[in-house]
Coordinates of C-alpha atoms in Angstrom, one line a residue:
M1 CA 0.0 0.0 0.0
T2 CA 2.7 2.4 0.9
Q3 CA 4.5 1.7 -2.4
Q4 CA 1.3 2.4 -4.3
M5 CA 0.8 5.7 -2.5
T6 CA 4.4 6.7 -3.1
E7 CA 4.1 5.9 -6.8
A8 CA 0.8 7.8 -7.0
V9 CA 2.3 10.9 -5.4
R10 CA 5.4 10.7 -7.6
E11 CA 3.2 10.5 -10.7
A12 CA 1.1 13.4 -9.6
V13 CA 4.1 15.5 -8.8
Q14 CA 5.6 14.7 -12.2
I15 CA 2.4 15.7 -14.0
Q16 CA 2.3 19.0 -12.2
T17 CA 6.0 19.6 -12.9
D18 CA 5.4 18.9 -16.6
R19 CA 2.6 21.4 -16.6
V20 CA 4.7 24.1 -14.9
Q21 CA 7.5 23.5 -17.3
D22 CA 5.2 23.7 -20.3
S23 CA 3.7 27.0 -19.0
L24 CA 7.2 28.5 -18.4
Q25 CA 8.3 27.4 -21.8
R26 CA 5.4 29.2 -23.4
E27 CA 6.1 32.3 -21.5
N28 CA 9.8 32.1 -22.5
D29 CA 8.9 31.6 -26.1
E30 CA 6.6 34.7 -26.0
F31 CA 9.3 36.7 -24.3
L32 CA 11.8 35.8 -27.0
R33 CA 9.3 36.6 -29.8
N34 CA 8.8 40.0 -28.3
I35 CA 12.5 40.7 -28.1
D36 CA 12.8 39.6 -31.7
E37 CA 10.0 41.9 -32.8
N38 CA 11.5 44.8 -30.9
M39 CA 15.0 44.2 -32.4
K40 CA 13.5 44.1 -35.9
K41 CA 11.7 47.5 -35.2
I42 CA 15.0 49.0 -33.9
I43 CA 17.0 47.8 -36.9
K44 CA 14.4 49.1 -39.4
G45 CA 14.7 52.5 -37.6

């Protein structure tokens, strides 16, 4: 029983970790797109 609980908690934590990582990656991608757009605007003058 303890092993099953441990595995269930581990799996739940992994799912949550994956969700957080996905969210942060989306934010990072958006941030980099914004930087890219701003640099292009600056270069165009």
